[in-house]
CSV table of C-alpha atoms in Angstrom, one decimal:
chain,number,residue,atom,x,y,z
A,1,MET,CA,0.0,0.0,0.0
A,2,THR,CA,1.4,3.4,-1.0
A,3,THR,CA,1.1,6.6,1.0
A,4,LEU,CA,0.9,10.2,-0.1
A,5,HIS,CA,2.8,12.3,2.5
A,6,THR,CA,2.0,16.0,2.7
A,7,VAL,CA,4.6,18.3,4.3
A,8,ASN,CA,3.5,21.9,5.0
A,9,LYS,CA,6.4,23.1,7.2
A,10,PHE,CA,10.0,24.4,6.4
A,11,SER,CA,12.7,22.1,7.7
A,12,LEU,CA,14.5,25.0,9.5
A,13,THR,CA,11.4,25.5,11.7
A,14,SER,CA,10.0,22.0,12.0
A,15,SER,CA,11.0,18.4,12.0
A,16,ALA,CA,8.1,17.5,9.7
A,17,LEU,CA,10.2,16.7,6.6
A,18,ASP,CA,12.8,14.8,8.6
A,19,SER,CA,10.0,12.7,10.2
A,20,CYS,CA,8.4,12.1,6.8
A,21,LEU,CA,11.6,11.0,5.2
A,22,ARG,CA,12.3,8.5,7.9
A,23,VAL,CA,9.1,6.6,7.2
A,24,ALA,CA,8.5,7.1,3.5
A,25,LEU,CA,8.8,3.9,1.5
A,26,PRO,CA,9.5,3.1,-2.2
A,27,GLY,CA,6.4,3.9,-4.2
A,28,ASP,CA,5.2,6.6,-1.8
A,29,ALA,CA,4.9,10.2,-2.8
A,30,ILE,CA,5.7,13.4,-0.9
A,31,LEU,CA,3.8,16.6,-1.7
A,32,LEU,CA,5.4,19.9,-0.5
A,33,MET,CA,2.8,22.5,0.2
A,34,GLU,CA,2.3,25.8,2.0
A,35,ASP,CA,5.7,26.7,3.7
A,36,GLY,CA,6.9,23.1,2.9
A,37,VAL,CA,7.7,24.2,-0.6
A,38,TYR,CA,10.8,26.0,0.8
A,39,ASN,CA,12.2,22.5,1.3
A,40,ALA,CA,12.4,22.3,-2.5
A,41,VAL,CA,14.8,25.2,-3.2
A,42,GLY,CA,18.1,23.5,-2.4
A,43,ALA,CA,20.5,22.5,0.3
A,44,SER,CA,21.4,26.1,1.1
A,45,LEU,CA,17.9,26.8,2.4
A,46,ALA,CA,16.2,23.4,2.7
A,47,SER,CA,18.6,21.7,5.1
A,48,ASP,CA,19.0,21.8,8.8
A,49,ASP,CA,22.2,20.9,10.8
A,50,ALA,CA,21.7,17.2,10.1
A,51,GLY,CA,21.6,17.9,6.4
A,52,ILE,CA,18.0,16.9,5.9
A,53,ASN,CA,16.5,17.9,2.6
A,54,VAL,CA,14.8,16.3,-0.3
A,55,GLU,CA,17.8,16.6,-2.6
A,56,THR,CA,20.4,14.7,-0.5
A,57,ARG,CA,18.2,12.0,1.0
A,58,SER,CA,17.8,8.7,-0.8
A,59,THR,CA,14.4,9.4,-2.4
A,60,ALA,CA,14.9,8.0,-5.9
A,61,SER,CA,12.0,5.6,-5.6
A,62,ILE,CA,9.7,8.2,-3.9
A,63,GLY,CA,7.9,10.8,-6.1
A,64,ILE,CA,8.4,14.3,-4.8
A,65,TYR,CA,6.0,17.1,-5.8
A,66,ALA,CA,5.5,20.7,-4.9
A,67,LEU,CA,2.2,22.6,-5.2
A,68,LYS,CA,2.5,25.2,-8.0
A,69,GLU,CA,0.3,27.8,-6.3
A,70,ASP,CA,2.3,27.6,-3.1
A,71,LEU,CA,5.6,28.0,-5.0
A,72,GLN,CA,4.2,31.0,-6.8
A,73,ALA,CA,2.9,32.6,-3.6
A,74,ARG,CA,6.4,32.3,-2.1
A,75,GLY,CA,8.2,33.6,-5.2
A,76,ILE,CA,9.9,30.3,-6.0
A,77,ALA,CA,10.3,29.8,-9.8
A,78,HIS,CA,9.4,26.4,-11.2
A,79,ASP,CA,12.7,26.3,-13.1
A,80,SER,CA,14.7,26.7,-9.9
A,81,LEU,CA,13.5,23.3,-8.6
A,82,PRO,CA,15.7,20.3,-8.9
A,83,SER,CA,14.6,17.9,-11.6
A,84,SER,CA,13.6,15.4,-9.0
A,85,ILE,CA,10.7,17.7,-7.8
A,86,GLU,CA,7.7,18.0,-10.0
A,87,PRO,CA,5.4,21.1,-9.7
A,88,VAL,CA,1.8,20.1,-9.5
A,89,SER,CA,-1.6,21.8,-9.6
A,90,TYR,CA,-4.5,21.4,-7.2
A,91,ALA,CA,-6.1,19.0,-9.8
A,92,ASP,CA,-2.9,16.9,-9.7
A,93,PHE,CA,-3.0,17.0,-5.9
A,94,VAL,CA,-6.5,15.3,-6.1
A,95,THR,CA,-5.1,12.7,-8.5
A,96,LEU,CA,-2.2,12.0,-6.1
A,97,VAL,CA,-4.7,11.5,-3.2
A,98,CYS,CA,-6.8,9.2,-5.4
A,99,THR,CA,-3.9,7.1,-6.6
A,100,HIS,CA,-2.4,6.4,-3.1
A,101,HIS,CA,-4.0,4.1,-0.6
A,102,LYS,CA,-3.7,6.6,2.3
A,103,THR,CA,-2.6,10.2,3.0
A,104,VAL,CA,-0.5,11.3,6.0
A,105,SER,CA,-0.1,15.0,6.8
A,106,TRP,CA,3.2,16.1,8.5
A,107,PHE,CA,3.0,19.4,10.3
């Protein structure tokens, strides 16, 4: 059974992403939303002292997405995202919810 994990907090102010990455399994997906999209902008901003970020963790078999509207609201350009992170719309968010067996929110 696959899980969609939603992360809405920045890793410099919350352990939500770290906790999520510890339990995410191959086939799962992570959706960065709200302030969680800051985790997508690279190691210089998206890592804490332990080096936790979506670029350096082993996430090759986990789909990583960022909500387009939240990226735009925070001034993050889609072309500044690593290739491993796919920007998605609200309609795509609904599709992700429907294609995974369960959804877990990390906040």
